[in-house]
Amino acid sequence: MATRSHDEAAHPLGAQLAATRGLTLDLVAGLSDADANLQPFADASPAKWHLAHSNWFFEAFVLRDHVPGYRPFDDRFFYLFNSYYEGEGERHPRARRGMLSRPSLDTVRNWRAHVDEALDRALPGLPPSALALVELGIHHEQQHQELLQTDILAAFAENPLEPAFGPLDPAPCFATEPLAWLPGRESLVEIGAPATGFAFDCERPRHATLLHPHGIANRCVTNGEWAEFIADGGYSTASLWLSDGWDWVRREGIAAPLYWRGGAEAFTLAGRRPIDRAAPVSHISFYEADAFARWAGARLPTEFEWEAAFASADPMLGHQLDRAGPVLPRPGGGPFGDVWQWTGSAFLPYPGFAPAEGAVGEYNGKFMSGQMVLKGASCATPRGHSRASTRNFFPPSARWQFSGLRLARDA
Ligand SMILES: [Fe+2]
């Protein structure tokens, strides 16, 4: 069998693949099998499921489909760990993932080792179409690394013992700066990923979009500003809310960001911590972001205004997850790395959008209904995963992600 170091030298994707696969295992190193099987609600998955499903992606789309003679670890796992790919057939119900006490966490680790070894052997000989799927698999696994953290946060938040997962927490990166408005003039701007280099299909094609005169805030909204919104009756003033949002607030009894415990403390991945008033507010829904912006006499930026403003910012300088832990913020900060930022844009296809070929064409395109775009990256986003053209998306009531906002206004 070829060694990993040999294959890293043989193919440039090898090192990125090994680092990504290793980080996933690092993330669960402190979890028990019981921890890893918790599913706090239907849209959040157990940590073990994230480990298994990200492995399934490589086994199904790369090894099974492109490596002659590959022997799957366990044929039943194709059913068990398919997420939503209709082209892959039937699957275990999403809301019942927490019932899968078997396979054990150790068995899933062994399955991952089986797949890693097979990928190592196959990588030097894979055709370009399969290498593109390996690269997609790396970015897919990075997305699940973030979901693993947001889902374990939701699970641990249910436990009165308030266990800590790790030291991660949104840092006061650039929110300590006074609010200022970056000018955006009327202009045609190029939006979307260039034709070469990795991007998800929904980031293409690159195309021209007209911006109208506007300003966009230099930083995100802070916890301190959110406390003012609460104190001013923000959650009980119907005129601030979209109709759907107001129904949601009243039905769910929403009165603060998801993990606030009173006005002074919040539950975080590091356990219960004092709320840092200078840090970006996090774990708010699109409905809340929209209501706050209206209260502040502003609005949310469109995804195009956001991308045009920060296209030249370097996401590698943000405060993002690395194998050594979150990368420290640079002085003054930037738009990437504390919280994902809600925009006022619905997740829709760009002009000329074409889904990726094959089963992975279900990755993004079929979700272009009822979802809003978030830009940037969060403290739980793996380093190097996000770009200015990245379009994260969630339904407007979702708030278990590291989601905040920055303001915009018409000029
Ligand atoms: Fe997935």
CSV table of C-alpha atoms in Angstrom, one decimal, residues 2-409:
chain,number,residue,atom,x,y,z
A,2,ALA,CA,1.3,3.5,-0.8
A,3,THR,CA,2.0,5.7,2.1
A,4,ARG,CA,0.1,8.9,2.7
A,5,SER,CA,3.3,11.0,2.4
A,6,HIS,CA,4.0,9.4,-0.9
A,7,ASP,CA,0.6,10.3,-2.3
A,8,GLU,CA,0.7,13.8,-0.9
A,9,ALA,CA,3.7,14.3,-3.1
A,10,ALA,CA,2.1,12.5,-6.0
A,11,HIS,CA,-1.0,14.6,-6.1
A,12,PRO,CA,-1.6,18.2,-4.8
A,13,LEU,CA,-5.0,17.2,-3.5
A,14,GLY,CA,-3.5,14.6,-1.2
A,15,ALA,CA,-2.3,17.1,1.5
A,16,GLN,CA,-5.6,19.0,1.5
A,17,LEU,CA,-7.5,15.7,1.7
A,18,ALA,CA,-5.4,14.4,4.6
A,19,ALA,CA,-5.6,17.7,6.6
A,20,THR,CA,-9.4,17.8,6.1
A,21,ARG,CA,-10.0,14.2,7.1
A,22,GLY,CA,-7.7,14.7,10.1
A,23,LEU,CA,-9.5,17.8,11.3
A,24,THR,CA,-12.8,16.0,11.4
A,25,LEU,CA,-11.3,13.3,13.7
A,26,ASP,CA,-9.7,16.0,15.8
A,27,LEU,CA,-13.1,17.6,16.3
A,28,VAL,CA,-14.6,14.5,17.8
A,29,ALA,CA,-11.6,13.4,19.8
A,30,GLY,CA,-13.2,14.6,23.1
A,31,LEU,CA,-16.7,13.1,22.5
A,32,SER,CA,-18.0,9.9,24.0
A,33,ASP,CA,-20.1,7.5,21.8
A,34,ALA,CA,-23.1,8.8,23.7
A,35,ASP,CA,-22.2,12.5,23.0
A,36,ALA,CA,-21.7,11.7,19.3
A,37,ASN,CA,-25.1,10.1,18.9
A,38,LEU,CA,-27.2,13.1,20.2
A,39,GLN,CA,-29.7,14.6,17.8
A,40,PRO,CA,-31.3,17.7,19.5
A,41,PHE,CA,-33.8,18.3,16.7
A,42,ALA,CA,-34.7,17.0,13.2
A,43,ASP,CA,-32.5,19.5,11.3
A,44,ALA,CA,-29.4,18.9,13.4
A,45,SER,CA,-27.5,15.7,13.1
A,46,PRO,CA,-25.4,13.6,15.5
A,47,ALA,CA,-21.7,14.2,15.4
A,48,LYS,CA,-21.2,10.5,14.5
A,49,TRP,CA,-23.6,10.9,11.5
A,50,HIS,CA,-21.5,13.8,10.2
A,51,LEU,CA,-18.4,11.6,10.4
A,52,ALA,CA,-20.2,8.8,8.6
A,53,HIS,CA,-22.0,10.9,6.0
A,54,SER,CA,-18.9,12.9,4.9
A,55,ASN,CA,-17.2,9.4,4.5
A,56,TRP,CA,-20.2,8.1,2.6
A,57,PHE,CA,-19.7,11.0,0.1
A,58,PHE,CA,-16.2,9.8,-0.8
A,59,GLU,CA,-17.1,6.1,-0.8
A,60,ALA,CA,-20.2,6.5,-3.0
A,61,PHE,CA,-19.2,9.2,-5.4
A,62,VAL,CA,-15.5,8.5,-5.8
A,63,LEU,CA,-14.6,5.0,-4.8
A,64,ARG,CA,-17.7,3.0,-5.8
A,65,ASP,CA,-18.2,5.0,-9.0
A,66,HIS,CA,-14.6,5.5,-10.2
A,67,VAL,CA,-12.4,2.8,-8.7
A,68,PRO,CA,-12.7,-0.6,-10.3
A,69,GLY,CA,-12.7,-3.5,-7.8
A,70,TYR,CA,-13.3,-1.2,-4.8
A,71,ARG,CA,-14.9,-3.2,-2.0
A,72,PRO,CA,-17.3,-1.2,0.3
A,73,PHE,CA,-16.7,-1.4,4.0
A,74,ASP,CA,-20.4,-2.3,4.6
A,75,ASP,CA,-23.0,-2.2,1.8
A,76,ARG,CA,-25.8,-1.2,4.3
A,77,PHE,CA,-24.0,2.1,4.9
A,78,PHE,CA,-25.1,3.4,1.5
A,79,TYR,CA,-28.6,3.5,2.7
A,80,LEU,CA,-27.8,4.6,6.3
A,81,PHE,CA,-25.7,7.7,5.5
A,82,ASN,CA,-27.2,9.1,2.3
A,83,SER,CA,-28.5,12.5,3.3
A,84,TYR,CA,-30.8,13.8,0.6
A,85,TYR,CA,-29.7,12.4,-2.8
A,86,GLU,CA,-32.7,11.0,-4.6
A,87,GLY,CA,-30.4,9.8,-7.3
A,88,GLU,CA,-28.8,7.5,-4.6
A,89,GLY,CA,-32.1,5.9,-3.7
A,90,GLU,CA,-33.8,5.4,-0.4
A,91,ARG,CA,-32.3,6.6,2.9
A,92,HIS,CA,-32.7,6.5,6.6
A,93,PRO,CA,-35.1,9.2,7.8
A,94,ARG,CA,-33.4,12.4,8.7
A,95,ALA,CA,-35.3,12.9,12.0
A,96,ARG,CA,-34.3,9.4,13.1
A,97,ARG,CA,-30.5,9.7,12.8
A,98,GLY,CA,-30.2,9.9,16.6
A,99,MET,CA,-31.6,6.4,16.8
A,100,LEU,CA,-28.5,4.9,15.1
A,101,SER,CA,-26.6,3.7,18.2
A,102,ARG,CA,-25.0,1.2,15.8
A,103,PRO,CA,-22.6,1.4,14.0
A,104,SER,CA,-20.5,2.5,17.0
A,105,LEU,CA,-18.3,5.6,16.9
A,106,ASP,CA,-15.2,3.2,16.7
A,107,THR,CA,-16.7,1.4,13.7
A,108,VAL,CA,-17.3,4.6,11.9
A,109,ARG,CA,-13.7,5.6,12.6
A,110,ASN,CA,-12.6,2.2,11.2
A,111,TRP,CA,-14.7,2.8,8.1
A,112,ARG,CA,-13.1,6.2,7.6
A,113,ALA,CA,-9.7,4.5,7.8
A,114,HIS,CA,-10.8,2.0,5.2
A,115,VAL,CA,-11.9,4.9,2.9
A,116,ASP,CA,-8.7,6.9,3.6
A,117,GLU,CA,-6.5,4.0,2.5
A,118,ALA,CA,-8.5,3.4,-0.6
A,119,LEU,CA,-8.4,7.1,-1.6
A,120,ASP,CA,-4.6,7.1,-1.0
A,121,ARG,CA,-4.2,4.2,-3.3
A,122,ALA,CA,-6.6,5.6,-6.0
A,123,LEU,CA,-5.7,9.3,-6.0
A,124,PRO,CA,-2.7,9.2,-8.4
A,125,GLY,CA,-4.7,7.3,-11.0
A,126,LEU,CA,-8.0,9.1,-10.9
A,127,PRO,CA,-9.4,10.8,-14.0
A,128,PRO,CA,-10.1,14.6,-13.8
A,129,SER,CA,-13.8,14.0,-13.3
A,130,ALA,CA,-13.2,11.9,-10.2
A,131,LEU,CA,-10.6,14.3,-8.9
A,132,ALA,CA,-13.2,17.1,-9.2
A,133,LEU,CA,-15.4,14.9,-6.9
A,134,VAL,CA,-12.5,14.5,-4.4
A,135,GLU,CA,-12.2,18.2,-4.3
A,136,LEU,CA,-16.0,18.6,-3.9
A,137,GLY,CA,-15.8,16.0,-1.1
A,138,ILE,CA,-13.1,18.0,0.7
A,139,HIS,CA,-15.3,21.1,0.7
A,140,HIS,CA,-18.4,19.0,1.6
A,141,GLU,CA,-16.6,17.6,4.6
A,142,GLN,CA,-15.5,21.1,5.6
A,143,GLN,CA,-19.2,22.1,5.6
A,144,HIS,CA,-20.0,19.2,7.8
A,145,GLN,CA,-17.2,20.1,10.2
A,146,GLU,CA,-19.0,23.4,10.9
A,147,LEU,CA,-22.4,21.7,11.1
A,148,LEU,CA,-20.9,19.1,13.5
A,149,GLN,CA,-20.0,22.0,15.8
A,150,THR,CA,-23.3,23.9,15.6
A,151,ASP,CA,-25.2,20.6,16.1
A,152,ILE,CA,-23.1,19.5,19.1
A,153,LEU,CA,-23.7,23.0,20.6
A,154,ALA,CA,-27.4,22.6,20.1
A,155,ALA,CA,-27.2,19.1,21.8
A,156,PHE,CA,-25.1,20.3,24.7
A,157,ALA,CA,-27.4,23.3,25.2
A,158,GLU,CA,-30.1,20.8,26.2
A,159,ASN,CA,-28.0,19.5,29.1
A,160,PRO,CA,-28.3,21.2,32.5
A,161,LEU,CA,-24.7,20.3,33.2
A,162,GLU,CA,-23.8,22.7,30.4
A,163,PRO,CA,-20.8,20.7,29.1
A,164,ALA,CA,-18.1,22.4,27.1
A,165,PHE,CA,-17.0,21.2,23.7
A,166,GLY,CA,-13.9,23.4,23.2
A,167,PRO,CA,-12.6,26.9,23.4
A,168,LEU,CA,-14.4,28.2,20.3
A,169,ASP,CA,-16.5,31.3,20.7
A,170,PRO,CA,-17.0,34.3,18.4
A,171,ALA,CA,-14.3,36.7,19.2
A,172,PRO,CA,-14.6,40.5,19.4
A,173,CYS,CA,-12.6,40.8,16.1
A,174,PHE,CA,-13.6,44.0,14.5
A,175,ALA,CA,-16.8,44.9,16.3
A,176,THR,CA,-15.0,47.1,18.7
A,177,GLU,CA,-14.5,49.7,15.9
A,178,PRO,CA,-17.1,52.5,15.9
A,179,LEU,CA,-19.8,52.0,13.3
A,180,ALA,CA,-19.0,53.6,10.0
A,181,TRP,CA,-20.5,53.3,6.5
A,182,LEU,CA,-18.5,52.1,3.6
A,183,PRO,CA,-19.8,53.9,0.5
A,184,GLY,CA,-21.2,51.9,-2.4
A,185,ARG,CA,-21.9,53.8,-5.6
A,186,GLU,CA,-24.2,53.0,-8.5
A,187,SER,CA,-22.3,50.6,-10.6
A,188,LEU,CA,-22.2,47.4,-12.6
A,189,VAL,CA,-20.2,44.8,-10.6
A,190,GLU,CA,-19.1,41.3,-11.4
A,191,ILE,CA,-20.6,38.8,-9.0
A,192,GLY,CA,-19.8,35.1,-8.6
A,193,ALA,CA,-16.9,32.8,-8.8
A,194,PRO,CA,-14.5,32.9,-11.7
A,195,ALA,CA,-14.6,30.0,-14.2
A,196,THR,CA,-11.5,28.4,-12.8
A,197,GLY,CA,-10.6,27.2,-9.3
A,198,PHE,CA,-12.9,25.5,-6.8
A,199,ALA,CA,-16.4,26.9,-6.2
A,200,PHE,CA,-19.8,25.3,-5.6
A,201,ASP,CA,-22.1,25.3,-8.7
A,202,CYS,CA,-24.4,27.9,-7.1
A,203,GLU,CA,-21.6,30.5,-7.2
A,204,ARG,CA,-21.5,30.4,-11.0
A,205,PRO,CA,-21.7,31.8,-13.6
A,206,ARG,CA,-20.0,35.0,-12.8
A,207,HIS,CA,-22.2,37.8,-14.1
A,208,ALA,CA,-22.8,41.5,-14.0
A,209,THR,CA,-25.2,43.0,-11.5
A,210,LEU,CA,-26.3,46.6,-11.0
A,211,LEU,CA,-25.8,48.1,-7.6
A,212,HIS,CA,-27.7,51.2,-6.5
A,213,PRO,CA,-26.2,53.9,-4.3
A,214,HIS,CA,-25.8,52.5,-0.7
A,215,GLY,CA,-23.7,52.3,2.3
A,216,ILE,CA,-22.6,49.1,4.1
A,217,ALA,CA,-21.4,48.9,7.7
A,218,ASN,CA,-17.7,48.4,8.4
A,219,ARG,CA,-18.5,45.8,11.1
A,220,CYS,CA,-21.2,43.4,12.4
A,221,VAL,CA,-23.9,44.3,14.9
A,222,THR,CA,-22.7,43.7,18.5
A,223,ASN,CA,-24.2,42.0,21.5
A,224,GLY,CA,-24.4,45.4,23.2
A,225,GLU,CA,-26.4,46.8,20.3
A,226,TRP,CA,-28.7,43.7,20.4
A,227,ALA,CA,-29.3,44.3,24.1
A,228,GLU,CA,-30.4,47.9,23.3
A,229,PHE,CA,-32.9,46.4,20.7
A,230,ILE,CA,-34.3,44.1,23.4
A,231,ALA,CA,-34.5,46.9,26.0
A,232,ASP,CA,-36.4,49.0,23.5
A,233,GLY,CA,-39.0,46.4,23.0
A,234,GLY,CA,-37.7,45.0,19.7
A,235,TYR,CA,-39.2,41.6,20.2
A,236,SER,CA,-42.6,42.9,21.2
A,237,THR,CA,-43.1,45.6,18.5
A,238,ALA,CA,-45.1,44.1,15.6
A,239,SER,CA,-44.3,47.0,13.2
A,240,LEU,CA,-40.6,46.0,13.1
A,241,TRP,CA,-41.3,42.5,11.9
A,242,LEU,CA,-42.1,40.7,8.6
A,243,SER,CA,-45.5,39.0,8.9
A,244,ASP,CA,-43.9,35.5,8.9
A,245,GLY,CA,-41.3,36.7,11.4
A,246,TRP,CA,-43.9,38.1,13.8
A,247,ASP,CA,-45.9,34.8,13.6
A,248,TRP,CA,-42.7,32.9,14.4
A,249,VAL,CA,-41.7,35.2,17.3
A,250,ARG,CA,-45.1,34.8,19.0
A,251,ARG,CA,-45.5,31.1,18.2
A,252,GLU,CA,-42.0,30.2,19.5
A,253,GLY,CA,-41.8,32.7,22.3
A,254,ILE,CA,-38.6,34.2,20.9
A,255,ALA,CA,-37.2,37.0,23.1
A,256,ALA,CA,-33.4,36.9,22.7
A,257,PRO,CA,-30.6,35.2,20.7
A,258,LEU,CA,-30.8,31.4,20.9
A,259,TYR,CA,-28.2,30.7,23.5
A,260,TRP,CA,-28.5,33.8,25.7
A,261,ARG,CA,-29.2,32.8,29.3
A,262,GLY,CA,-30.6,36.0,30.7
A,263,GLY,CA,-29.1,39.3,29.7
A,264,ALA,CA,-25.6,38.7,31.0
A,265,GLU,CA,-24.6,35.1,30.0
A,266,ALA,CA,-24.8,32.8,27.1
A,267,PHE,CA,-24.2,29.1,26.4
A,268,THR,CA,-21.3,28.6,24.0
A,269,LEU,CA,-19.0,25.8,22.8
A,270,ALA,CA,-16.9,26.7,25.8
A,271,GLY,CA,-19.8,26.3,28.2
A,272,ARG,CA,-21.7,29.2,29.9
A,273,ARG,CA,-19.8,32.4,29.4
A,274,PRO,CA,-20.4,36.1,30.1
A,275,ILE,CA,-21.9,37.9,27.1
A,276,ASP,CA,-19.2,40.2,25.5
A,277,ARG,CA,-21.0,43.3,24.6
A,278,ALA,CA,-18.4,44.2,22.0
A,279,ALA,CA,-18.5,40.8,20.2
A,280,PRO,CA,-20.7,40.2,17.2
A,281,VAL,CA,-24.2,39.0,18.1
A,282,SER,CA,-24.6,35.4,17.0
A,283,HIS,CA,-27.4,32.7,16.7
A,284,ILE,CA,-30.1,34.9,15.4
A,285,SER,CA,-32.5,34.1,12.6
A,286,PHE,CA,-33.1,36.1,9.3
A,287,TYR,CA,-36.3,37.3,10.8
A,288,GLU,CA,-34.5,38.8,13.8
A,289,ALA,CA,-31.8,40.3,11.7
A,290,ASP,CA,-34.4,41.9,9.4
A,291,ALA,CA,-36.3,43.3,12.4
A,292,PHE,CA,-33.2,44.7,14.0
A,293,ALA,CA,-32.2,46.4,10.8
A,294,ARG,CA,-35.6,48.1,10.6
A,295,TRP,CA,-35.3,49.1,14.3
A,296,ALA,CA,-31.9,50.6,13.5
A,297,GLY,CA,-33.3,52.6,10.5
A,298,ALA,CA,-31.3,50.5,8.1
A,299,ARG,CA,-31.7,47.3,6.2
A,300,LEU,CA,-29.8,44.1,5.4
A,301,PRO,CA,-27.3,44.3,2.5
A,302,THR,CA,-28.1,42.3,-0.6
A,303,GLU,CA,-25.7,39.4,-1.2
A,304,PHE,CA,-24.3,41.5,-4.2
A,305,GLU,CA,-23.6,44.6,-2.1
A,306,TRP,CA,-21.8,42.4,0.4
A,307,GLU,CA,-19.7,40.6,-2.2
A,308,ALA,CA,-18.8,43.8,-4.0
A,309,ALA,CA,-17.7,45.4,-0.7
A,310,PHE,CA,-15.5,42.5,0.4
A,311,ALA,CA,-14.4,40.8,-2.8
A,312,SER,CA,-10.8,41.9,-2.2
A,313,ALA,CA,-10.7,40.9,1.5
A,314,ASP,CA,-8.7,37.8,2.3
A,315,PRO,CA,-10.7,35.2,4.1
A,316,MET,CA,-7.5,33.4,5.2
A,317,LEU,CA,-6.9,36.4,7.6
A,318,GLY,CA,-10.2,35.8,9.4
A,319,HIS,CA,-10.9,34.1,12.7
A,320,GLN,CA,-11.5,30.5,11.4
A,321,LEU,CA,-11.1,27.0,12.6
A,322,ASP,CA,-7.7,25.3,12.0
A,323,ARG,CA,-6.2,22.0,13.2
A,324,ALA,CA,-4.5,24.0,15.9
A,325,GLY,CA,-7.8,25.6,16.9
A,326,PRO,CA,-9.3,28.9,15.8
A,327,VAL,CA,-6.9,31.2,14.1
A,328,LEU,CA,-6.4,34.4,16.0
A,329,PRO,CA,-8.1,37.5,14.5
A,330,ARG,CA,-5.9,40.1,13.0
A,331,PRO,CA,-6.0,43.6,14.5
A,332,GLY,CA,-9.0,45.4,13.0
A,333,GLY,CA,-10.5,42.2,11.8
A,334,GLY,CA,-12.3,41.6,8.5
A,335,PRO,CA,-15.6,40.3,7.1
A,336,PHE,CA,-14.7,36.6,7.4
A,337,GLY,CA,-14.5,34.5,10.5
A,338,ASP,CA,-16.7,35.6,13.4
A,339,VAL,CA,-20.3,35.0,12.2
A,340,TRP,CA,-22.0,34.3,9.0
A,341,GLN,CA,-24.0,37.4,8.0
A,342,TRP,CA,-27.6,37.3,6.8
A,343,THR,CA,-28.4,39.2,3.6
A,344,GLY,CA,-31.7,40.3,2.3
A,345,SER,CA,-31.2,38.1,-0.8
A,346,ALA,CA,-33.2,34.9,-1.4
A,347,PHE,CA,-31.1,31.9,-2.5
A,348,LEU,CA,-31.9,31.8,-6.2
A,349,PRO,CA,-30.0,30.7,-9.3
A,350,TYR,CA,-27.7,33.1,-11.0
A,351,PRO,CA,-28.5,33.8,-14.7
A,352,GLY,CA,-27.3,30.8,-16.7
A,353,PHE,CA,-27.0,28.6,-13.6
A,354,ALA,CA,-26.4,24.9,-14.4
A,355,PRO,CA,-26.3,22.3,-11.6
A,356,ALA,CA,-23.2,20.1,-11.5
A,357,GLU,CA,-23.5,16.9,-13.6
A,358,GLY,CA,-24.5,13.6,-12.0
A,359,ALA,CA,-25.9,12.9,-8.6
A,360,VAL,CA,-24.0,15.8,-7.0
A,361,GLY,CA,-26.2,18.1,-9.1
A,362,GLU,CA,-28.6,17.8,-6.1
A,363,TYR,CA,-26.1,19.5,-3.9
A,364,ASN,CA,-27.4,23.1,-4.1
A,365,GLY,CA,-29.9,23.7,-6.9
A,366,LYS,CA,-32.8,21.8,-5.5
A,367,PHE,CA,-32.8,24.0,-2.3
A,368,MET,CA,-33.4,27.3,-4.2
A,369,SER,CA,-36.8,27.9,-2.5
A,370,GLY,CA,-37.5,29.4,0.9
A,371,GLN,CA,-33.9,30.0,1.9
A,372,MET,CA,-31.9,33.2,2.5
A,373,VAL,CA,-28.2,33.8,1.6
A,374,LEU,CA,-25.5,34.3,4.3
A,375,LYS,CA,-22.1,35.7,3.4
A,376,GLY,CA,-18.7,35.6,5.1
A,377,ALA,CA,-17.6,32.8,7.4
A,378,SER,CA,-17.8,32.0,11.1
A,379,CYS,CA,-15.5,31.0,13.9
A,380,ALA,CA,-16.5,27.4,13.2
A,381,THR,CA,-15.8,27.6,9.4
A,382,PRO,CA,-12.6,25.7,8.5
A,383,ARG,CA,-9.8,27.9,7.4
A,384,GLY,CA,-9.7,28.2,3.6
A,385,HIS,CA,-13.3,27.0,3.1
A,386,SER,CA,-15.0,30.3,2.4
A,387,ARG,CA,-14.6,32.8,-0.4
A,388,ALA,CA,-16.2,36.2,-1.2
A,389,SER,CA,-18.4,34.3,-3.7
A,390,THR,CA,-19.5,31.7,-1.1
A,391,ARG,CA,-23.3,31.5,-0.7
A,392,ASN,CA,-24.3,29.9,2.6
A,393,PHE,CA,-28.1,29.5,2.9
A,394,PHE,CA,-30.6,28.6,5.5
A,395,PRO,CA,-34.4,29.0,6.0
A,396,PRO,CA,-35.4,32.4,7.6
A,397,SER,CA,-36.2,30.9,11.0
A,398,ALA,CA,-32.9,29.0,11.4
A,399,ARG,CA,-30.7,30.3,14.2
A,400,TRP,CA,-28.6,27.4,15.4
A,401,GLN,CA,-25.7,28.4,13.1
A,402,PHE,CA,-23.1,31.1,14.0
A,403,SER,CA,-25.3,33.7,12.2
A,404,GLY,CA,-25.3,37.4,12.8
A,405,LEU,CA,-25.6,40.5,10.6
A,406,ARG,CA,-24.1,43.7,9.4
A,407,LEU,CA,-26.3,46.7,8.4
A,408,ALA,CA,-26.7,48.5,5.0
A,409,ARG,CA,-28.7,51.5,4.0
